[in-house]
PDB file of C-alpha atoms and ligand atoms in Angstrom:
ATOM      1  CA  UNK A 279     -12.319  -0.666  -4.784  1.00 89.00           C
ATOM      2  CA  UNK A 280     -15.463  -0.293  -2.693  1.00 91.00           C
ATOM      3  CA  UNK A 281     -14.513   0.874   0.793  1.00 93.00           C
ATOM      4  CA  UNK A 282     -17.027  -0.408   3.251  1.00 93.00           C
ATOM      5  CA  UNK A 283     -15.116   0.032   6.467  1.00 93.00           C
ATOM      6  CA  UNK A 284     -11.735   1.358   7.476  1.00 94.00           C
ATOM      7  CA  UNK A 285     -10.299   1.389  10.932  1.00 93.00           C
ATOM      8  CA  UNK A 286      -7.054   2.114  12.701  1.00 92.00           C
ATOM      9  CA  UNK A 287      -5.707  -1.125  14.250  1.00 93.00           C
ATOM     10  CA  UNK A 288      -2.572  -0.061  16.056  1.00 92.00           C
ATOM     11  CA  UNK A 289       0.941   1.467  15.952  1.00 91.00           C
ATOM     12  CA  UNK A 290       4.123  -0.501  16.299  1.00 93.00           C
ATOM     13  CA  UNK A 291       7.894  -0.134  16.034  1.00 90.00           C
ATOM     14  CA  UNK A 292       8.903  -3.787  16.206  1.00 92.00           C
ATOM     15  CA  UNK A 293       7.611  -7.180  15.028  1.00 96.00           C
ATOM     16  CA  UNK A 294       6.237  -8.252  18.453  1.00 96.00           C
ATOM     17  CA  UNK A 295       3.756  -5.411  18.165  1.00 95.00           C
ATOM     18  CA  UNK A 296       2.663  -5.907  14.517  1.00 97.00           C
ATOM     19  CA  UNK A 297      -0.958  -6.986  14.235  1.00 97.00           C
ATOM     20  CA  UNK A 298      -1.531 -10.788  14.343  1.00 96.00           C
ATOM     21  CA  UNK A 299      -3.400 -12.477  11.486  1.00 94.00           C
ATOM     22  CA  UNK A 300      -2.613 -13.034   7.863  1.00 95.00           C
ATOM     23  CA  UNK A 301      -4.415 -10.270   5.956  1.00 97.00           C
ATOM     24  CA  UNK A 302      -2.400  -9.175   2.968  1.00 97.00           C
ATOM     25  CA  UNK A 303      -0.677  -5.813   3.479  1.00 97.00           C
ATOM     26  CA  UNK A 304       0.251  -2.750   1.396  1.00 98.00           C
ATOM     27  CA  UNK A 305       2.632  -0.133   3.014  1.00 98.00           C
ATOM     28  CA  UNK A 306       3.185   3.506   2.079  1.00 97.00           C
ATOM     29  CA  UNK A 307       6.709   4.809   2.201  1.00 96.00           C
ATOM     30  CA  UNK A 308       8.342   8.148   1.352  1.00 95.00           C
ATOM     31  CA  UNK A 309      10.195  11.109   2.757  1.00 92.00           C
ATOM     32  CA  UNK A 310       8.661  13.220   5.497  1.00 88.00           C
ATOM     33  CA  UNK A 311       5.883  15.524   4.310  1.00 89.00           C
ATOM     34  CA  UNK A 312       5.771  13.941   0.845  1.00 95.00           C
ATOM     35  CA  UNK A 313       1.998  13.176   1.331  1.00 94.00           C
ATOM     36  CA  UNK A 314       1.811   9.512   2.472  1.00 93.00           C
ATOM     37  CA  UNK A 315      -0.994  10.122   4.825  1.00 89.00           C
ATOM     38  CA  UNK A 316      -2.926  12.293   2.377  1.00 93.00           C
ATOM     39  CA  UNK A 317      -2.715   9.595  -0.210  1.00 97.00           C
ATOM     40  CA  UNK A 318      -4.104   7.007   2.204  1.00 95.00           C
ATOM     41  CA  UNK A 319      -6.973   9.327   3.162  1.00 94.00           C
ATOM     42  CA  UNK A 320      -7.905   9.891  -0.514  1.00 96.00           C
ATOM     43  CA  UNK A 321      -7.762   6.180  -1.335  1.00 97.00           C
ATOM     44  CA  UNK A 322     -10.078   5.271   1.542  1.00 95.00           C
ATOM     45  CA  UNK A 323     -12.405   8.293   1.034  1.00 91.00           C
ATOM     46  CA  UNK A 324     -11.752   9.665   4.466  1.00 86.00           C
ATOM     47  CA  UNK A 325     -10.791  13.259   5.203  1.00 77.00           C
ATOM     48  CA  UNK A 326      -8.651  12.542   8.277  1.00 74.00           C
ATOM     49  CA  UNK A 327      -8.384   8.850   9.067  1.00 74.00           C
ATOM     50  CA  UNK A 328      -4.642   9.349   9.009  1.00 73.00           C
ATOM     51  CA  UNK A 329      -3.382  12.565  10.531  1.00 69.00           C
ATOM     52  CA  UNK A 330      -1.703  14.836   7.957  1.00 65.00           C
ATOM     53  CA  UNK A 331       0.515  17.654   8.953  1.00 60.00           C
ATOM     54  CA  UNK A 332       2.292  20.666   7.684  1.00 58.00           C
ATOM     55  CA  UNK A 333       5.061  19.809  10.260  1.00 56.00           C
ATOM     56  CA  UNK A 334       7.246  17.168   8.581  1.00 52.00           C
ATOM     57  CA  UNK A 335       8.308  14.091  10.512  1.00 50.00           C
ATOM     58  CA  UNK A 336       5.178  13.667  12.612  1.00 51.00           C
ATOM     59  CA  UNK A 337       4.598   9.968  11.867  1.00 56.00           C
ATOM     60  CA  UNK A 338       7.406   8.091  13.711  1.00 78.00           C
ATOM     61  CA  UNK A 339       5.595   4.798  14.123  1.00 87.00           C
ATOM     62  CA  UNK A 340       4.341   2.063  11.753  1.00 92.00           C
ATOM     63  CA  UNK A 341       0.579   2.549  11.714  1.00 92.00           C
ATOM     64  CA  UNK A 342      -1.771  -0.268  10.612  1.00 94.00           C
ATOM     65  CA  UNK A 343      -5.250   0.242   9.201  1.00 94.00           C
ATOM     66  CA  UNK A 344      -7.788  -2.504   8.418  1.00 96.00           C
ATOM     67  CA  UNK A 345      -9.845  -2.097   5.187  1.00 97.00           C
ATOM     68  CA  UNK A 346     -13.074  -4.048   4.819  1.00 96.00           C
ATOM     69  CA  UNK A 347     -11.749  -6.754   7.108  1.00 96.00           C
ATOM     70  CA  UNK A 348      -9.901  -7.911   3.921  1.00 97.00           C
ATOM     71  CA  UNK A 349      -6.510  -6.319   3.861  1.00 98.00           C
ATOM     72  CA  UNK A 350      -4.258  -3.868   5.715  1.00 98.00           C
ATOM     73  CA  UNK A 351      -2.783  -0.526   4.750  1.00 97.00           C
ATOM     74  CA  UNK A 352       0.332   0.576   6.566  1.00 96.00           C
ATOM     75  CA  UNK A 353       1.567   4.178   6.960  1.00 93.00           C
ATOM     76  CA  UNK A 354       5.351   3.932   7.411  1.00 93.00           C
ATOM     77  CA  UNK A 355       7.468   6.656   9.129  1.00 88.00           C
ATOM     78  CA  UNK A 356       8.798   9.326   6.733  1.00 87.00           C
ATOM     79  CA  UNK A 357      12.537   9.889   6.195  1.00 85.00           C
ATOM     80  CA  UNK A 358      14.932  12.443   5.114  1.00 78.00           C
ATOM     81  CA  UNK A 359      13.820  15.435   7.155  1.00 70.00           C
ATOM     82  CA  UNK A 360      16.721  17.519   8.451  1.00 65.00           C
ATOM     83  CA  UNK A 361      15.107  18.637  11.745  1.00 67.00           C
ATOM     84  CA  UNK A 362      14.175  15.120  12.944  1.00 69.00           C
ATOM     85  CA  UNK A 363      16.342  14.319  16.016  1.00 72.00           C
ATOM     86  CA  UNK A 364      19.458  12.124  15.251  1.00 76.00           C
ATOM     87  CA  UNK A 365      18.267   9.325  17.579  1.00 74.00           C
ATOM     88  CA  UNK A 366      15.047   9.077  15.465  1.00 74.00           C
ATOM     89  CA  UNK A 367      16.976   9.099  12.183  1.00 75.00           C
ATOM     90  CA  UNK A 368      19.162   6.260  13.430  1.00 79.00           C
ATOM     91  CA  UNK A 369      16.181   4.136  14.188  1.00 81.00           C
ATOM     92  CA  UNK A 370      14.580   4.567  10.821  1.00 83.00           C
ATOM     93  CA  UNK A 371      16.874   2.251   8.825  1.00 85.00           C
ATOM     94  CA  UNK A 372      16.722  -0.793  11.158  1.00 90.00           C
ATOM     95  CA  UNK A 373      12.978  -0.319  11.743  1.00 90.00           C
ATOM     96  CA  UNK A 374      12.282  -0.220   8.012  1.00 91.00           C
ATOM     97  CA  UNK A 375      14.603  -3.085   7.064  1.00 92.00           C
ATOM     98  CA  UNK A 376      13.108  -5.296   9.804  1.00 95.00           C
ATOM     99  CA  UNK A 377       9.535  -4.510   8.707  1.00 96.00           C
ATOM    100  CA  UNK A 378      10.364  -5.094   4.948  1.00 96.00           C
ATOM    101  CA  UNK A 379      12.344  -8.261   5.510  1.00 95.00           C
ATOM    102  CA  UNK A 380      10.252  -9.930   8.370  1.00 95.00           C
ATOM    103  CA  UNK A 381       6.686  -8.984   7.695  1.00 97.00           C
ATOM    104  CA  UNK A 382       5.251 -12.064   5.920  1.00 96.00           C
ATOM    105  CA  UNK A 383       1.906 -10.305   5.238  1.00 96.00           C
ATOM    106  CA  UNK A 384       3.602  -7.582   3.186  1.00 97.00           C
ATOM    107  CA  UNK A 385       2.687  -7.805  -0.506  1.00 97.00           C
ATOM    108  CA  UNK A 386       3.672  -4.458  -1.921  1.00 97.00           C
ATOM    109  CA  UNK A 387       5.049  -0.990  -1.023  1.00 98.00           C
ATOM    110  CA  UNK A 388       3.854   2.275  -2.507  1.00 98.00           C
ATOM    111  CA  UNK A 389       6.825   4.523  -2.764  1.00 98.00           C
ATOM    112  CA  UNK A 390       5.687   8.131  -2.846  1.00 98.00           C
ATOM    113  CA  UNK A 391       7.775  10.820  -4.516  1.00 98.00           C
ATOM    114  CA  UNK A 392       7.222  14.571  -4.788  1.00 98.00           C
ATOM    115  CA  UNK A 393       6.866  15.683  -8.455  1.00 98.00           C
ATOM    116  CA  UNK A 394       8.921  18.829  -7.638  1.00 98.00           C
ATOM    117  CA  UNK A 395      11.891  17.087  -6.043  1.00 97.00           C
ATOM    118  CA  UNK A 396      14.782  14.881  -7.083  1.00 97.00           C
ATOM    119  CA  UNK A 397      14.580  11.554  -5.163  1.00 96.00           C
ATOM    120  CA  UNK A 398      16.899  11.279  -2.183  1.00 93.00           C
ATOM    121  CA  UNK A 399      19.238   8.426  -1.101  1.00 91.00           C
ATOM    122  CA  UNK A 400      16.618   6.920   1.226  1.00 90.00           C
ATOM    123  CA  UNK A 401      14.153   6.673  -1.728  1.00 95.00           C
ATOM    124  CA  UNK A 402      16.768   4.659  -3.684  1.00 94.00           C
ATOM    125  CA  UNK A 403      17.582   2.590  -0.621  1.00 91.00           C
ATOM    126  CA  UNK A 404      13.911   1.755  -0.236  1.00 93.00           C
ATOM    127  CA  UNK A 405      13.741   0.460  -3.826  1.00 95.00           C
ATOM    128  CA  UNK A 406      16.850  -1.624  -3.213  1.00 94.00           C
ATOM    129  CA  UNK A 407      15.290  -3.208  -0.152  1.00 93.00           C
ATOM    130  CA  UNK A 408      12.040  -3.899  -2.058  1.00 95.00           C
ATOM    131  CA  UNK A 409      14.011  -5.801  -4.669  1.00 94.00           C
ATOM    132  CA  UNK A 410      16.116  -7.604  -2.134  1.00 94.00           C
ATOM    133  CA  UNK A 411      13.046  -8.807  -0.168  1.00 94.00           C
ATOM    134  CA  UNK A 412      10.845  -9.483  -3.252  1.00 94.00           C
ATOM    135  CA  UNK A 413       8.253  -6.893  -2.264  1.00 95.00           C
ATOM    136  CA  UNK A 414       6.423  -5.370  -5.284  1.00 95.00           C
ATOM    137  CA  UNK A 415       6.913  -1.569  -5.714  1.00 97.00           C
ATOM    138  CA  UNK A 416       4.234   0.830  -6.837  1.00 98.00           C
ATOM    139  CA  UNK A 417       5.696   4.226  -7.598  1.00 98.00           C
ATOM    140  CA  UNK A 418       3.444   7.195  -7.000  1.00 98.00           C
ATOM    141  CA  UNK A 419       4.430  10.715  -7.861  1.00 98.00           C
ATOM    142  CA  UNK A 420       2.350  13.182  -5.869  1.00 98.00           C
ATOM    143  CA  UNK A 421       1.485  16.876  -5.553  1.00 98.00           C
ATOM    144  CA  UNK A 422       1.060  16.976  -9.348  1.00 98.00           C
ATOM    145  CA  UNK A 423      -1.372  19.852  -8.870  1.00 98.00           C
ATOM    146  CA  UNK A 424       1.594  22.070  -7.999  1.00 98.00           C
ATOM    147  CA  UNK A 425       3.240  21.923 -11.405  1.00 98.00           C
ATOM    148  CA  UNK A 426       2.353  22.569 -15.075  1.00 98.00           C
ATOM    149  CA  UNK A 427       2.076  19.699 -17.604  1.00 96.00           C
ATOM    150  CA  UNK A 428       5.476  20.721 -19.019  1.00 97.00           C
ATOM    151  CA  UNK A 429       7.135  20.703 -15.624  1.00 98.00           C
ATOM    152  CA  UNK A 430       5.537  17.331 -14.878  1.00 97.00           C
ATOM    153  CA  UNK A 431       7.045  15.755 -18.007  1.00 97.00           C
ATOM    154  CA  UNK A 432      10.383  17.258 -17.193  1.00 98.00           C
ATOM    155  CA  UNK A 433      10.424  16.159 -13.587  1.00 98.00           C
ATOM    156  CA  UNK A 434       9.071  12.670 -14.428  1.00 98.00           C
ATOM    157  CA  UNK A 435      12.161  12.102 -16.542  1.00 98.00           C
ATOM    158  CA  UNK A 436      14.529  13.277 -13.792  1.00 98.00           C
ATOM    159  CA  UNK A 437      12.764  11.075 -11.202  1.00 98.00           C
ATOM    160  CA  UNK A 438      12.711   8.001 -13.406  1.00 98.00           C
ATOM    161  CA  UNK A 439      16.377   8.422 -14.219  1.00 97.00           C
ATOM    162  CA  UNK A 440      17.454   9.065 -10.618  1.00 97.00           C
ATOM    163  CA  UNK A 441      15.795   5.930  -9.297  1.00 96.00           C
ATOM    164  CA  UNK A 442      16.567   3.848 -12.375  1.00 95.00           C
ATOM    165  CA  UNK A 443      13.027   2.920 -13.663  1.00 94.00           C
ATOM    166  CA  UNK A 444      10.975   3.492 -16.796  1.00 95.00           C
ATOM    167  CA  UNK A 445       8.735   6.608 -16.873  1.00 95.00           C
ATOM    168  CA  UNK A 446       5.756   4.313 -17.625  1.00 95.00           C
ATOM    169  CA  UNK A 447       6.175   2.919 -14.128  1.00 96.00           C
ATOM    170  CA  UNK A 448       5.233   6.246 -12.522  1.00 98.00           C
ATOM    171  CA  UNK A 449       1.650   6.761 -11.308  1.00 98.00           C
ATOM    172  CA  UNK A 450       0.816  10.481 -11.171  1.00 98.00           C
ATOM    173  CA  UNK A 451      -1.380  11.621  -8.266  1.00 98.00           C
ATOM    174  CA  UNK A 452      -2.793  14.690  -6.510  1.00 98.00           C
ATOM    175  CA  UNK A 453      -4.493  14.658  -3.151  1.00 97.00           C
ATOM    176  CA  UNK A 454      -6.203  17.858  -4.121  1.00 97.00           C
ATOM    177  CA  UNK A 455      -7.711  16.858  -7.522  1.00 97.00           C
ATOM    178  CA  UNK A 456      -7.711  13.105  -6.700  1.00 97.00           C
ATOM    179  CA  UNK A 457      -6.109  12.479 -10.076  1.00 97.00           C
ATOM    180  CA  UNK A 458      -4.669   8.967 -10.242  1.00 98.00           C
ATOM    181  CA  UNK A 459      -6.776   7.474  -7.473  1.00 98.00           C
ATOM    182  CA  UNK A 460      -8.442   4.826  -9.608  1.00 97.00           C
ATOM    183  CA  UNK A 461      -5.156   3.830 -11.269  1.00 97.00           C
ATOM    184  CA  UNK A 462      -3.452   3.386  -7.922  1.00 98.00           C
ATOM    185  CA  UNK A 463      -6.259   1.215  -6.631  1.00 98.00           C
ATOM    186  CA  UNK A 464      -5.897  -0.920  -9.734  1.00 97.00           C
ATOM    187  CA  UNK A 465      -2.242  -1.366  -9.026  1.00 97.00           C
ATOM    188  CA  UNK A 466      -2.909  -2.150  -5.358  1.00 97.00           C
ATOM    189  CA  UNK A 467      -5.555  -4.755  -6.318  1.00 96.00           C
ATOM    190  CA  UNK A 468      -3.079  -6.203  -8.801  1.00 96.00           C
ATOM    191  CA  UNK A 469      -0.535  -6.709  -6.093  1.00 96.00           C
ATOM    192  CA  UNK A 470      -3.050  -7.932  -3.464  1.00 95.00           C
ATOM    193  CA  UNK A 471      -4.861 -10.375  -5.642  1.00 90.00           C
ATOM    194  CA  UNK A 472      -2.354 -11.069  -8.415  1.00 82.00           C
ATOM    195  CA  UNK A 473      -4.490  -9.579 -11.241  1.00 58.00           C
ATOM    196  CA  UNK A 474      -3.048  -8.751 -14.707  1.00 51.00           C
ATOM    197  CA  UNK A 475      -2.434  -5.079 -13.889  1.00 48.00           C
ATOM    198  CA  UNK A 476       0.532  -5.516 -11.647  1.00 46.00           C
ATOM    199  CA  UNK A 477       2.744  -2.952  -9.981  1.00 45.00           C
ATOM    200  CA  UNK A 478       4.472  -2.212 -13.274  1.00 51.00           C
ATOM    201  CA  UNK A 479       2.164  -1.953 -16.274  1.00 45.00           C
ATOM    202  CA  UNK A 480       2.365  -0.740 -19.821  1.00 45.00           C
ATOM    203  CA  UNK A 481      -0.578   1.670 -19.640  1.00 46.00           C
ATOM    204  CA  UNK A 482      -0.310   4.903 -17.659  1.00 43.00           C
TER     205      UNK A 482
HETATM  206  P1  LIG B 624       4.811  12.688   7.539  1.00 59.72           P
HETATM  207  O1  LIG B 624       3.821  11.759   8.130  1.00 59.72           O
HETATM  208  O2  LIG B 624       5.198  13.846   8.366  1.00 59.72           O
HETATM  209  O3  LIG B 624       6.017  11.996   7.078  1.00 59.72           O
HETATM  210  O4  LIG B 624       4.137  13.351   6.231  1.00 59.72           O
HETATM  211  P2  LIG B 624       3.299  12.631   5.125  1.00 59.72           P
HETATM  212  O5  LIG B 624       4.153  12.072   4.038  1.00 59.72           O
HETATM  213  O6  LIG B 624       2.235  11.751   5.699  1.00 59.72           O
HETATM  214  O7  LIG B 624       2.591  13.928   4.432  1.00 59.72           O
HETATM  215  P3  LIG B 624       1.083  14.517   4.689  1.00 59.72           P
HETATM  216  O8  LIG B 624       0.076  13.638   4.027  1.00 59.72           O
HETATM  217  O9  LIG B 624       0.917  14.791   6.104  1.00 59.72           O
HETATM  218  O10 LIG B 624       1.124  15.843   3.884  1.00 59.72           O
HETATM  219  C1  LIG B 624       2.116  16.814   4.079  1.00 59.72           C
HETATM  220  C2  LIG B 624       1.597  18.219   3.569  1.00 59.72           C
HETATM  221  O11 LIG B 624       1.523  18.125   2.156  1.00 59.72           O
HETATM  222  C3  LIG B 624       0.208  18.569   4.141  1.00 59.72           C
HETATM  223  O12 LIG B 624       0.174  19.955   4.325  1.00 59.72           O
HETATM  224  C4  LIG B 624      -0.693  18.194   2.909  1.00 59.72           C
HETATM  225  O13 LIG B 624      -1.893  18.876   2.892  1.00 59.72           O
HETATM  226  C5  LIG B 624       0.183  18.467   1.710  1.00 59.72           C
HETATM  227  N1  LIG B 624      -0.132  17.630   0.568  1.00 59.72           N
HETATM  228  C6  LIG B 624      -0.157  16.221   0.540  1.00 59.72           C
HETATM  229  N2  LIG B 624      -0.506  15.757  -0.680  1.00 59.72           N
HETATM  230  C7  LIG B 624      -0.652  16.823  -1.476  1.00 59.72           C
HETATM  231  C8  LIG B 624      -1.056  17.009  -2.860  1.00 59.72           C
HETATM  232  O14 LIG B 624      -1.243  16.123  -3.648  1.00 59.72           O
HETATM  233  N3  LIG B 624      -1.155  18.314  -3.294  1.00 59.72           N
HETATM  234  C9  LIG B 624      -0.915  19.394  -2.467  1.00 59.72           C
HETATM  235  N4  LIG B 624      -1.020  20.606  -3.034  1.00 59.72           N
HETATM  236  N5  LIG B 624      -0.571  19.292  -1.149  1.00 59.72           N
HETATM  237  C10 LIG B 624      -0.435  18.017  -0.736  1.00 59.72           C
HETATM  238 MG1  LIG B 625       2.011  10.976   7.640  1.00 59.72          MG
END
């Protein structure tokens, strides 16, 4: 993917505020602090297009970014962080389900998981919604720089089993080393333009 231009379009919480137009859209979901914003920044070759933070739960809005005037990347609010206020937690489910079910532009969702952690209930819920609303999932396992090759293999098995998918469906990534960037773009292009290499492929 050649990135010519990326720009922030707007933030929204409800459909009336989603951007108009019919550009195809790819959204990024995952628990707070998992590395959603970092992944987007690496994909578009920008150090800080999307604000990253060591304080979990900073992104509470749905943030839309235009790429090349061709498609849209969407940073979704993180979930599962204990210190987020209850009122915010209660809004997450309806806000997500509304976006996933009503956003006609949406083609695929990148579900981001931490290689060191067992997926939480919200991760599984997200996958159920994607199936229910026929949105293609791309599973990215991030922070791979933090574990050894052995630990990676062990954790990959736990993650695949917990969310009920094949290990071959996992795309390994690190925002530090940028490992996995090209493969994730291939998956995104497959979902955006319906190429052979779709969300779930045999090679990995
Ligand atoms: P919220 O918006 O708060 O939900 O977080 P987020 O999912 O957008 O995570 P963010 O990209 O802000 O990253 C959270 C922290 O993890 C930051 O301190 C990042 O530098 C760090 N981080 C993200 N990806 C990686 C990675 O691949 N490797 C390492 N070592 N650190 C990472
Ligand atoms: Mg973020």
